PDB file of C-alpha atoms in Angstrom:
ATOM      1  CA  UNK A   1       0.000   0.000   0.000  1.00  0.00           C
ATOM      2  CA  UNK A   2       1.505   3.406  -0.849  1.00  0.00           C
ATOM      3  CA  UNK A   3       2.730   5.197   2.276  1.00  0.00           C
ATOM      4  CA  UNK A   4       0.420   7.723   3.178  1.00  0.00           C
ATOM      5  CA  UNK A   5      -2.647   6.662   1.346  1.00  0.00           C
ATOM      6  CA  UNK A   6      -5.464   7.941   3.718  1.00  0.00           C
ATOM      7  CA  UNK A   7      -9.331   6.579   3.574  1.00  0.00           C
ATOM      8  CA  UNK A   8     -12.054   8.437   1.900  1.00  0.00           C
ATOM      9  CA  UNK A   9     -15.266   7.019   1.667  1.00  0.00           C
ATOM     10  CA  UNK A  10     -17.986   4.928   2.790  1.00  0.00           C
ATOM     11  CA  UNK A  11     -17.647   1.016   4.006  1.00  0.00           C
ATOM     12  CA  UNK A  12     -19.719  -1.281   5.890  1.00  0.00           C
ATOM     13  CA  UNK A  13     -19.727  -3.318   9.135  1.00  0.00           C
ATOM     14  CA  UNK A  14     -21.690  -6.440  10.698  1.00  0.00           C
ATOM     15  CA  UNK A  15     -22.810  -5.338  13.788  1.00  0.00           C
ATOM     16  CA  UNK A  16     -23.075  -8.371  16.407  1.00  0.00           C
ATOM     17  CA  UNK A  17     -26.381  -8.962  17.827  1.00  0.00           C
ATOM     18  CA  UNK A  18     -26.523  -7.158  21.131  1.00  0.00           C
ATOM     19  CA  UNK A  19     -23.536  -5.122  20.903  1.00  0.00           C
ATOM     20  CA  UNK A  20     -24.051  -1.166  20.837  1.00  0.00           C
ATOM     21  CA  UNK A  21     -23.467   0.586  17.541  1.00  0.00           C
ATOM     22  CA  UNK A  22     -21.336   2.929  19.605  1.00  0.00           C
ATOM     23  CA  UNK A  23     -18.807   0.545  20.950  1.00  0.00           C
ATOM     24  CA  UNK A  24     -18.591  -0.940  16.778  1.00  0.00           C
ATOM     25  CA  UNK A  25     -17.591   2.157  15.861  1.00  0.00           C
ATOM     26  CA  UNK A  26     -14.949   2.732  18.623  1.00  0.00           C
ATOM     27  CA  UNK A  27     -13.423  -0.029  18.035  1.00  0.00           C
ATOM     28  CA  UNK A  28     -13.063   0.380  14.559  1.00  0.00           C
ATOM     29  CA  UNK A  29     -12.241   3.953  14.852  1.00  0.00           C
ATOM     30  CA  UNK A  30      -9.576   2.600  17.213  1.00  0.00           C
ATOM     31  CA  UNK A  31      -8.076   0.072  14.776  1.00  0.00           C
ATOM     32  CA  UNK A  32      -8.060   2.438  12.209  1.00  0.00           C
ATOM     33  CA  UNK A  33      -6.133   4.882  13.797  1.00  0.00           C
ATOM     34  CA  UNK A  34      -3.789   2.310  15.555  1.00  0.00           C
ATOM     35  CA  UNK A  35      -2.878   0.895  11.979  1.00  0.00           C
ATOM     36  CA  UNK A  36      -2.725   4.646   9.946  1.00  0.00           C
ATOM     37  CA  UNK A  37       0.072   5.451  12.983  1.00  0.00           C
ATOM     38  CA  UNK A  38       2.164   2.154  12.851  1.00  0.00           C
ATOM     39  CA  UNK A  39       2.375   2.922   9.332  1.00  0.00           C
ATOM     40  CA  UNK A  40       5.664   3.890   7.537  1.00  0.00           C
ATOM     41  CA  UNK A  41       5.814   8.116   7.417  1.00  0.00           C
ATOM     42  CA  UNK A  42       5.868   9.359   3.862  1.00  0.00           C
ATOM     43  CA  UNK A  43       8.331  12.662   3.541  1.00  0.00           C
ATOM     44  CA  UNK A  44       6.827  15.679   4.393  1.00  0.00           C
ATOM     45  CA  UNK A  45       7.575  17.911   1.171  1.00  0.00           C
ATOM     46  CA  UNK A  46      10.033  21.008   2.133  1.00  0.00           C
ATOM     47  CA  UNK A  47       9.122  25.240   1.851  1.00  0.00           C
ATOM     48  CA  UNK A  48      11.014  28.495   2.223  1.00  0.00           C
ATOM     49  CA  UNK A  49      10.004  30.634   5.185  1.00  0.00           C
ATOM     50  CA  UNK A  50      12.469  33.510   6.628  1.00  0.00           C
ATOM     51  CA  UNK A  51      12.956  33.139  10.189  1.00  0.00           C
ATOM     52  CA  UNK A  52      14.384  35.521  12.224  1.00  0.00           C
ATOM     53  CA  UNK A  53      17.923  34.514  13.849  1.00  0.00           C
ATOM     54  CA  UNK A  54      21.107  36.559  15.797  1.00  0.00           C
ATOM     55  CA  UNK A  55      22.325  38.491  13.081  1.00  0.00           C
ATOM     56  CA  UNK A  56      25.578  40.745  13.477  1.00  0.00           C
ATOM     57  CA  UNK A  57      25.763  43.602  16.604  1.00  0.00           C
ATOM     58  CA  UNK A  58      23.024  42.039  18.045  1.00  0.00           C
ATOM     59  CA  UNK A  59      20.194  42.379  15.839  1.00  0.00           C
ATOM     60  CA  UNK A  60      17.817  40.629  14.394  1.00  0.00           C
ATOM     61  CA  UNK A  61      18.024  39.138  10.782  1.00  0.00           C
ATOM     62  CA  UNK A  62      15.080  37.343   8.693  1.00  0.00           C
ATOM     63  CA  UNK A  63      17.113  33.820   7.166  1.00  0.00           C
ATOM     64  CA  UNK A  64      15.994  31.773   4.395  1.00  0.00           C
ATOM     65  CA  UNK A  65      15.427  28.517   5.993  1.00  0.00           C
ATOM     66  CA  UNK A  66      13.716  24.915   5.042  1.00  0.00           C
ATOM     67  CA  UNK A  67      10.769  23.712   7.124  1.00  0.00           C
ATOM     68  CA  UNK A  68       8.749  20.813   6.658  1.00  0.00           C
ATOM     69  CA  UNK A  69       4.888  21.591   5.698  1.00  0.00           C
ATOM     70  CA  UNK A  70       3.168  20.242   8.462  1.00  0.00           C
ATOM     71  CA  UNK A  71      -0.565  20.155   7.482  1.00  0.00           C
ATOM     72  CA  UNK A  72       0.536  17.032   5.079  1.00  0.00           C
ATOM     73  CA  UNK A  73       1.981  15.757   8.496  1.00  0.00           C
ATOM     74  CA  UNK A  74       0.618  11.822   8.843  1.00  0.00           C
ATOM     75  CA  UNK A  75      -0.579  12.905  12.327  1.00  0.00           C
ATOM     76  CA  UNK A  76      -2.555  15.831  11.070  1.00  0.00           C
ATOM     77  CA  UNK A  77      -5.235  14.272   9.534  1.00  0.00           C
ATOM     78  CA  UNK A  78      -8.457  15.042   8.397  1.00  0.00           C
ATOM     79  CA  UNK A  79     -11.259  12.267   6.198  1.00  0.00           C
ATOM     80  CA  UNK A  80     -14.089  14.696   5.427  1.00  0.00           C
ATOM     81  CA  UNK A  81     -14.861  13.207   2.249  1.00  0.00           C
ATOM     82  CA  UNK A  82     -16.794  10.289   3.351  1.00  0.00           C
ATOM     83  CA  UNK A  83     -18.855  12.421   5.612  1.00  0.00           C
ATOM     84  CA  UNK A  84     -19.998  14.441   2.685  1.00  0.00           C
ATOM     85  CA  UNK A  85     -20.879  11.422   0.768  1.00  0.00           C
ATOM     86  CA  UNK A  86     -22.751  10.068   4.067  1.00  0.00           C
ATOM     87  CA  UNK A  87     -24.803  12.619   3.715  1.00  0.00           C
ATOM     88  CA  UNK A  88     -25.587  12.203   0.160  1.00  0.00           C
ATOM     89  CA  UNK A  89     -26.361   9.037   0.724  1.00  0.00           C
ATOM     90  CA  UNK A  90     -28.731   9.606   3.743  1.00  0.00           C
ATOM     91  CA  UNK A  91     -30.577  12.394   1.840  1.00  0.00           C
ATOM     92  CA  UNK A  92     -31.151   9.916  -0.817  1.00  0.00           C
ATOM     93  CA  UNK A  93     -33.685   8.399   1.613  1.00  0.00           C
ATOM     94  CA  UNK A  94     -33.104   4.385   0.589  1.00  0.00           C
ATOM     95  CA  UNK A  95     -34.673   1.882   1.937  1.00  0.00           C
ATOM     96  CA  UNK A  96     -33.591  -1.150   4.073  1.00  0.00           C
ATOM     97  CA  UNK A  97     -34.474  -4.379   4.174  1.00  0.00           C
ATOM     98  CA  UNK A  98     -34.461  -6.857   7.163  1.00  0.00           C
ATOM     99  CA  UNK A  99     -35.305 -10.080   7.611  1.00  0.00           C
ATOM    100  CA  UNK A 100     -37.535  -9.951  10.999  1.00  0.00           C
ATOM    101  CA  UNK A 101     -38.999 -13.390  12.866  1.00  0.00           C
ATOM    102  CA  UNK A 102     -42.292 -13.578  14.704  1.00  0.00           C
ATOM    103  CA  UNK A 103     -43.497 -16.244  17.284  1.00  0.00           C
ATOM    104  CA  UNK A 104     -47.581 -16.337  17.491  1.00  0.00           C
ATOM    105  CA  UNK A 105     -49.068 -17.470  20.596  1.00  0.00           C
ATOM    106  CA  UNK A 106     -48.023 -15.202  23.065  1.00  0.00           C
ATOM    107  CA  UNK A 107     -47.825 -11.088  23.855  1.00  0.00           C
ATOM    108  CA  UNK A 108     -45.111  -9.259  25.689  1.00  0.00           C
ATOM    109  CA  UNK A 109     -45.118  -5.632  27.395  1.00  0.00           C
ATOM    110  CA  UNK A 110     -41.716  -4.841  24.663  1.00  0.00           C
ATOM    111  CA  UNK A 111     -43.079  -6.729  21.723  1.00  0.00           C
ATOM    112  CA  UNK A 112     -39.944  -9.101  21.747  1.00  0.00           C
ATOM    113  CA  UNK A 113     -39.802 -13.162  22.904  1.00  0.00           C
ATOM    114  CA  UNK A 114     -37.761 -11.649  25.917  1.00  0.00           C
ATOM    115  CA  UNK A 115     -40.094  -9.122  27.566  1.00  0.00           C
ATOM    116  CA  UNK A 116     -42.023  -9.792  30.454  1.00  0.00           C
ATOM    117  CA  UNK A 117     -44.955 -11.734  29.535  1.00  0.00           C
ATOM    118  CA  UNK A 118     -48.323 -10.112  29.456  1.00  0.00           C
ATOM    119  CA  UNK A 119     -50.721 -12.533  27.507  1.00  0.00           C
ATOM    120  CA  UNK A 120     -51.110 -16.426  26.312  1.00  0.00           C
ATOM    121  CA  UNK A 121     -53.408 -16.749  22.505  1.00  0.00           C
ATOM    122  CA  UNK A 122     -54.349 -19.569  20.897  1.00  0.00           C
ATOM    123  CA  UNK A 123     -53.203 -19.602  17.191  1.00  0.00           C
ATOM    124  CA  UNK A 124     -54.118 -22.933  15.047  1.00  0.00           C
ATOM    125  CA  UNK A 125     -56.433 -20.822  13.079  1.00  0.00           C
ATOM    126  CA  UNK A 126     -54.061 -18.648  11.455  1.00  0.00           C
ATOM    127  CA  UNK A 127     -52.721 -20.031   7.942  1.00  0.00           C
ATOM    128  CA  UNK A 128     -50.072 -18.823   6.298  1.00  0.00           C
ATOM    129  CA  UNK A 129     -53.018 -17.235   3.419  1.00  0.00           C
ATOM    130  CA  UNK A 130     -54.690 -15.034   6.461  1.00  0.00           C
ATOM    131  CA  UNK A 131     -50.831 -14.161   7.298  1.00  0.00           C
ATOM    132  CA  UNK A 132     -50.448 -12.943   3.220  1.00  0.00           C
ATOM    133  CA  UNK A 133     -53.484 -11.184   3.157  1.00  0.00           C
ATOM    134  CA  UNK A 134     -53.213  -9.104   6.114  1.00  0.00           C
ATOM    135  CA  UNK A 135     -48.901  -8.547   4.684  1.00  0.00           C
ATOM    136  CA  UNK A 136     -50.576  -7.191   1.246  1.00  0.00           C
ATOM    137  CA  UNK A 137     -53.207  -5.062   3.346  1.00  0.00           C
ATOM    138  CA  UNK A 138     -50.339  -3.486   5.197  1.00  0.00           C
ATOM    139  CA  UNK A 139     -48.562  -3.309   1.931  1.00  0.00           C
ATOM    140  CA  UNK A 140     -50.782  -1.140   0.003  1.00  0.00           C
ATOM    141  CA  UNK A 141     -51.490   1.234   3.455  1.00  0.00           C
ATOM    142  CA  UNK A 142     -48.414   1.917   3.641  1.00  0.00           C
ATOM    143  CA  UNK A 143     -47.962   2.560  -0.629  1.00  0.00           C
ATOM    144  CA  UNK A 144     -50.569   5.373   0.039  1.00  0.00           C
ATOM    145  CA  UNK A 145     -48.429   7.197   2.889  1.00  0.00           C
ATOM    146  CA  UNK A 146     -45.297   6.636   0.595  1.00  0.00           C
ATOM    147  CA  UNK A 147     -47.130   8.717  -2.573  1.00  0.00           C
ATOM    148  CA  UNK A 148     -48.632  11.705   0.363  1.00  0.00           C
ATOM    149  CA  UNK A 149     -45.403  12.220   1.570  1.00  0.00           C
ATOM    150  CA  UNK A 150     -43.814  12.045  -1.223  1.00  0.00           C
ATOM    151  CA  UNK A 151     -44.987  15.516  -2.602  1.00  0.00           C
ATOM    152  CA  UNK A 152     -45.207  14.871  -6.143  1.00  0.00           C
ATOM    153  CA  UNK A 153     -48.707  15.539  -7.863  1.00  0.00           C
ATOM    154  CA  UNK A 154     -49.361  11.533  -9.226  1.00  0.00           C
ATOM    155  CA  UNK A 155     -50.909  13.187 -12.253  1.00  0.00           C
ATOM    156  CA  UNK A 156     -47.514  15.038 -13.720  1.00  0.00           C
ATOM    157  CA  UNK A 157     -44.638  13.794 -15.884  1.00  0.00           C
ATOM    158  CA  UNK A 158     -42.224  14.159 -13.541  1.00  0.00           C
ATOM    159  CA  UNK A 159     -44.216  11.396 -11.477  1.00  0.00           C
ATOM    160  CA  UNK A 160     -44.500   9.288 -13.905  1.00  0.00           C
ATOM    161  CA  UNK A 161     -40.983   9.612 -14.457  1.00  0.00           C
ATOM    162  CA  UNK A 162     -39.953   9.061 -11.105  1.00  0.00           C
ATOM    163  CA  UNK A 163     -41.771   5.642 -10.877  1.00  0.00           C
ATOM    164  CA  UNK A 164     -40.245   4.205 -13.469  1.00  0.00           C
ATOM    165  CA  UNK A 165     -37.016   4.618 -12.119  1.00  0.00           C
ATOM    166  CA  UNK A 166     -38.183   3.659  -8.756  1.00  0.00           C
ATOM    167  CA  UNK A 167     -37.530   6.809  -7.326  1.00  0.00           C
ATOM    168  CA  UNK A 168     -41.031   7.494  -5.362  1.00  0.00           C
ATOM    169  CA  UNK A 169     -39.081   8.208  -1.945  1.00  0.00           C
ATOM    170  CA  UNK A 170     -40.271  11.073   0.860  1.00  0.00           C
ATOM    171  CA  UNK A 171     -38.728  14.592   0.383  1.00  0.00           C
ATOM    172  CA  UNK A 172     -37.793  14.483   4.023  1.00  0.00           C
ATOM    173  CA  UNK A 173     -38.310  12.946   7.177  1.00  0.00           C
ATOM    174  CA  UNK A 174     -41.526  10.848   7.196  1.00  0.00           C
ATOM    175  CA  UNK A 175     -42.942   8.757   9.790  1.00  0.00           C
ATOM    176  CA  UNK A 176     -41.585   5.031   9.615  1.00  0.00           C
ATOM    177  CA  UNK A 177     -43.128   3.453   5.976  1.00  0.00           C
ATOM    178  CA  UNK A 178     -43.482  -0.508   4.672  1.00  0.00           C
ATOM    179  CA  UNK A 179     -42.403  -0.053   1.270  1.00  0.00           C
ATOM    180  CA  UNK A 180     -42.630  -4.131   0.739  1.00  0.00           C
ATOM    181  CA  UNK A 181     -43.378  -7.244   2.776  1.00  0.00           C
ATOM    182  CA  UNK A 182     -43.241 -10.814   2.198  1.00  0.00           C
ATOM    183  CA  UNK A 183     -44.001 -14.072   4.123  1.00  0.00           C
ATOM    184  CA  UNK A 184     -40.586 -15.894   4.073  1.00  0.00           C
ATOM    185  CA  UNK A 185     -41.145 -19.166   6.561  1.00  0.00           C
ATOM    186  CA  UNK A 186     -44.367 -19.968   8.022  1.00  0.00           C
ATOM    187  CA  UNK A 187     -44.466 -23.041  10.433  1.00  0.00           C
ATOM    188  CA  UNK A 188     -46.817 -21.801  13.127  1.00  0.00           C
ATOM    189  CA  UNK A 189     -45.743 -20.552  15.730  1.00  0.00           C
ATOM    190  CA  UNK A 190     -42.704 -19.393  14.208  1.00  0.00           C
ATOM    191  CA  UNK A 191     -42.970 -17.540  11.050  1.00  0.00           C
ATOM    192  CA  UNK A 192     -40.224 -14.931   9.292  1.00  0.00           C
ATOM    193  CA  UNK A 193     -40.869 -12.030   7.010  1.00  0.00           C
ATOM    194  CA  UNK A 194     -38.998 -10.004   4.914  1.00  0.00           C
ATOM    195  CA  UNK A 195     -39.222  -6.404   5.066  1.00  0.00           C
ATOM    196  CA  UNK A 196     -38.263  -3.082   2.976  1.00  0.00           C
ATOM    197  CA  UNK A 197     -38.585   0.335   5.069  1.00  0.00           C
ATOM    198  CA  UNK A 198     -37.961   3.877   5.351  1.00  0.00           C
ATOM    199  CA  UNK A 199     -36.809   5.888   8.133  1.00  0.00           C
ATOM    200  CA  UNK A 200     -37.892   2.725  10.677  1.00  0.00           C
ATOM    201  CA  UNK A 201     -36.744   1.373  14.354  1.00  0.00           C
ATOM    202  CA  UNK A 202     -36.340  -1.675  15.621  1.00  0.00           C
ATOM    203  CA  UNK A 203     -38.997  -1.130  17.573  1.00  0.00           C
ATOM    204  CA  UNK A 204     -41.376   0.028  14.923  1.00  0.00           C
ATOM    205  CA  UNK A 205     -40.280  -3.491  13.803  1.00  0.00           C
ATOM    206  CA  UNK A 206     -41.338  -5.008  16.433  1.00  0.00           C
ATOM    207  CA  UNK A 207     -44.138  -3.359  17.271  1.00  0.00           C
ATOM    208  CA  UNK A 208     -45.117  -4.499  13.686  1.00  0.00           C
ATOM    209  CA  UNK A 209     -45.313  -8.132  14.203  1.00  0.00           C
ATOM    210  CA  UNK A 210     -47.337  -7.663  17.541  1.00  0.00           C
ATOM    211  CA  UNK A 211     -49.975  -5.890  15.356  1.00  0.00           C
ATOM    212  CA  UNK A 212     -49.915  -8.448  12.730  1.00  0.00           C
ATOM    213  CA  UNK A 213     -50.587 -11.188  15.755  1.00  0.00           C
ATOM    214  CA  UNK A 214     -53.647  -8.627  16.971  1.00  0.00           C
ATOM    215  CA  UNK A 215     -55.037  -8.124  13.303  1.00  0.00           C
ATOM    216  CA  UNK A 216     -54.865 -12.237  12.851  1.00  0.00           C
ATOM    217  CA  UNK A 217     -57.251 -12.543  16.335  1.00  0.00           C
ATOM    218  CA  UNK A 218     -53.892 -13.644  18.280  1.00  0.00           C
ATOM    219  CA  UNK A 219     -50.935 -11.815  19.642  1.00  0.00           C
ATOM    220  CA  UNK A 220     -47.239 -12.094  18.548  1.00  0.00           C
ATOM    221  CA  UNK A 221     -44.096 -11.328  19.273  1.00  0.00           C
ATOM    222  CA  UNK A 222     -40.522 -10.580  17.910  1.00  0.00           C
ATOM    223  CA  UNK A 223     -37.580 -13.175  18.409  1.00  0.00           C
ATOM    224  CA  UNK A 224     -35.004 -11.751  15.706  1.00  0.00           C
ATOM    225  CA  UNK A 225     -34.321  -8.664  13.558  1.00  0.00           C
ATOM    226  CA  UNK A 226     -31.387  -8.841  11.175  1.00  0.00           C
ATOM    227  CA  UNK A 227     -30.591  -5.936   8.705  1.00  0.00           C
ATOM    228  CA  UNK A 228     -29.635  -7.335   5.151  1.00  0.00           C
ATOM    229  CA  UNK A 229     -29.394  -4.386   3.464  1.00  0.00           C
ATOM    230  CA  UNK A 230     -28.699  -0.679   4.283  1.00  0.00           C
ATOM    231  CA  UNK A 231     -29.051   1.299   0.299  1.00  0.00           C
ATOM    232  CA  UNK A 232     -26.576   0.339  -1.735  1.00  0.00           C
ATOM    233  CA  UNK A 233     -25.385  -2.046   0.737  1.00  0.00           C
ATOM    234  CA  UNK A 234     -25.825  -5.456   1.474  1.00  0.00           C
ATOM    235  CA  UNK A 235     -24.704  -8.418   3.578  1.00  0.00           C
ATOM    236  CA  UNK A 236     -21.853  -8.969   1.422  1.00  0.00           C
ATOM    237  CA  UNK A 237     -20.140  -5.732   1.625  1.00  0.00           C
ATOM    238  CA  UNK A 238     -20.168  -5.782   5.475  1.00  0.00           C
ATOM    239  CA  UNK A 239     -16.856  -6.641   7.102  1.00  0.00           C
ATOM    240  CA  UNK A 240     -16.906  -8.897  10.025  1.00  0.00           C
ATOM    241  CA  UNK A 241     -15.010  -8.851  13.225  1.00  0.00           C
ATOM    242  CA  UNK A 242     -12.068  -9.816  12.187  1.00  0.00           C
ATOM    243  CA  UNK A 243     -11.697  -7.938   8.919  1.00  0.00           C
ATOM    244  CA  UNK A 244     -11.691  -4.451  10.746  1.00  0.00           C
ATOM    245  CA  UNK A 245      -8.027  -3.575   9.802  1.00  0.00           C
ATOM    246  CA  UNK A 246      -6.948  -0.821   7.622  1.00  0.00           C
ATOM    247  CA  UNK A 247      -6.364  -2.733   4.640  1.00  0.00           C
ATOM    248  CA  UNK A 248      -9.189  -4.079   4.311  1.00  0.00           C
ATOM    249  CA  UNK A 249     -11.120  -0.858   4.860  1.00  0.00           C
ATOM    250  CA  UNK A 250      -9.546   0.415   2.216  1.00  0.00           C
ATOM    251  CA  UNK A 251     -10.031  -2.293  -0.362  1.00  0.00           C
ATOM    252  CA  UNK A 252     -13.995  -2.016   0.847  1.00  0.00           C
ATOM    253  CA  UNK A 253     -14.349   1.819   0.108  1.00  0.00           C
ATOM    254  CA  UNK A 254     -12.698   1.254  -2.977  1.00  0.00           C
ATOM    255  CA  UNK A 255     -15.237  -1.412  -3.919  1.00  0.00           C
ATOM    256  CA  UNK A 256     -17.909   0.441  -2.941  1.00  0.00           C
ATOM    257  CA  UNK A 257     -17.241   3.695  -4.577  1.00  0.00           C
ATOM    258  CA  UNK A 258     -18.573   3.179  -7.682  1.00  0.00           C
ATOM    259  CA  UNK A 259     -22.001   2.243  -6.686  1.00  0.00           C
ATOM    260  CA  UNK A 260     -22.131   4.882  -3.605  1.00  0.00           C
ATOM    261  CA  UNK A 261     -21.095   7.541  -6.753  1.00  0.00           C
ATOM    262  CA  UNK A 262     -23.878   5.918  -8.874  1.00  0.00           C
ATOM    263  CA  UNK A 263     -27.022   5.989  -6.167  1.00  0.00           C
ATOM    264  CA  UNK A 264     -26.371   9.292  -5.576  1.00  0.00           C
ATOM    265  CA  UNK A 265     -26.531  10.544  -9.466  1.00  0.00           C
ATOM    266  CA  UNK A 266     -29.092   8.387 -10.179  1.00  0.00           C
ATOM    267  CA  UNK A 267     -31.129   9.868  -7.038  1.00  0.00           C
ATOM    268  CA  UNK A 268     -29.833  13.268  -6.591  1.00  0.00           C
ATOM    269  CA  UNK A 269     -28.734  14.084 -10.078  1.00  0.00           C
ATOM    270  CA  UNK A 270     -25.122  15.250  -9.010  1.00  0.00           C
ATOM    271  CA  UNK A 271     -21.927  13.404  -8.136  1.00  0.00           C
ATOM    272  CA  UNK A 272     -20.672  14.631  -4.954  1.00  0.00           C
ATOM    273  CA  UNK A 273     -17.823  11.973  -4.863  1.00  0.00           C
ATOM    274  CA  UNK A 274     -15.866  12.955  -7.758  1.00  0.00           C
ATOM    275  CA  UNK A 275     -13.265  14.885  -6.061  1.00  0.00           C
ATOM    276  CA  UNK A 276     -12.171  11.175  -4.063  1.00  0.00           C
ATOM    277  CA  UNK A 277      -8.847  10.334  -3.998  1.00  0.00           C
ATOM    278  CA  UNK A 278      -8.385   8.022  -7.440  1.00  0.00           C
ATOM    279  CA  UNK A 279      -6.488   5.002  -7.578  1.00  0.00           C
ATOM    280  CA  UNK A 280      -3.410   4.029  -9.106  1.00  0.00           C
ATOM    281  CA  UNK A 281      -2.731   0.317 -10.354  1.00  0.00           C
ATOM    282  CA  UNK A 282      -0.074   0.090  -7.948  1.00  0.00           C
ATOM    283  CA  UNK A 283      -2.429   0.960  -5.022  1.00  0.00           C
ATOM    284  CA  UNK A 284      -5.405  -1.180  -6.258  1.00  0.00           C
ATOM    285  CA  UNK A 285      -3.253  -3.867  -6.200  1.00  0.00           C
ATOM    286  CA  UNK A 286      -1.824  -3.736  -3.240  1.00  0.00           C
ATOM    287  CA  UNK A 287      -5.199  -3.568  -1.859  1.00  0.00           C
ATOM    288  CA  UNK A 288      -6.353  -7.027  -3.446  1.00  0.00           C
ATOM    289  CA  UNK A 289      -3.197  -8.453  -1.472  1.00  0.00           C
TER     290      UNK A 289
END
């Protein structure tokens, strides 16, 4: 890796189940840094500045002298670019999808199979049809408060435009919005569903599958939720545990530069990442191994 070569970008992490996002992003804030200062120092490149210095009888005489340019020091670092993009990318407003499980049968006072328990349903007459239909009524509520806040007349061009290229999305912050839903498993009482949102919480997601158990004539209640995608990223761009090192941080913001660049064109009709560092061969290879 060329000496000196500094991150700029966007990159993904798995998050472990139960562990804060905070202490995920300390310690890969701390591994970053660790690495970028064990790293060989590049030179710093040399200026002219007159300092003063003794001169003759006593006074004071401005002399030509070398100095290094600190603000290309390795220690005086800055990575700005990647929080510009971030905010690209959030203003883009895409979706994420999750895959969430349910367990029917029984109600608790936090919506998840952990809380304390509140109520005991039956549930043999749910089938996994009743579970569809009430998925596709939710579905096509939730279509209707995509399009209001939305604010785009449905009757224009520019709508009709925008649909096309699937690019219905709010205009700003919006209450939490189903943009699809799908039955995944059903083997009662467990079932698993696969959902696309906007601007959601866990606990909207939740709270979702204890209204699908009231709306069925039953209760339900959470066991897992598990983010597949955030945008433009998915499962496989995510590095685990043991891939947080600086190397491979790099090689992941390089992969996903293109398609970061692209969403954010394609949705906001400018490219805000094109003043990113570029690679080299030399670099991009290095990277690979």
């Amino acid at each position: 890796m060329a000496a000196g070569a500094v991150p700029a970008g966007l990159f993904a992490v798995y998050k472990p189940a139960g562990v804060a996002w905070g202490r995920v992003r300390a310690a890969v804030e701390t591994r970053l840094l660790s690495e970028l200062n064990e790293g060989p120092g590049r030179p710093l490149p040399q200026r002219v500045r007159f300092l003063p210095a003794p001169g003759r009888d006593g006074a004071t005489e401005l002399v030509p002298t070398m100095v290094p340019v600190l603000p290309q020091h390795p220690l005086v670092l800055g990575i700005g670019h990647g929080n510009k993009l971030l905010t690209d990318l959030y203003n883009c407003h895409l979706s994420r999808a999750y895959t969430v499980g349910g367990l029917f049968g029984k109600a608790t006072d936090d919506f998840s199979d952990t809380g304390k328990l509140v109520e005991k349903t039956t549930f043999d007459h749910i089938t996994r049809e009743k579970l569809e239909r009430i998925l596709a009524v939710i579905q096509g509520t939730n279509h209707k408060a995509l399009l209001m806040h939305s604010n785009i007349d449905m009757k224009t061009q520019e709508a009709y435009e925008l649909a096309v290229r699937g690019l219905i999305r709010p205009m700003g912050k919006s209450p939490p919005i189903i943009t699809a839903v799908r039955c995944l498993q059903f083997a009662p009482p467990e079932f698993q569903l696969e959902i696309h949102c906007l601007h959601e919480t866990q606990q909207y997601l939740r709270k979702m599958v204890h209204e699908i158990g009231l709306e069925l004539k039953s209760s339900a209640v959470c066991t897992q939720v598990r983010r597949t995608r955030d945008g433009v990223f998915t499962l496989d761009d995510a590095l685990l545990r043991s891939q947080w090192s600086l190397q491979n941080v790099r090689s992941a913001i390089w992969s996903c530069e293109s398609k970061v660049q692209a969403e954010i064109e394609r949705t906001l009709g400018h490219q805000d990442g094109s003043d990113l560092p570029q690679l080299d061969v030399e670099m991009a290879h290095a990277a690979d191994n």
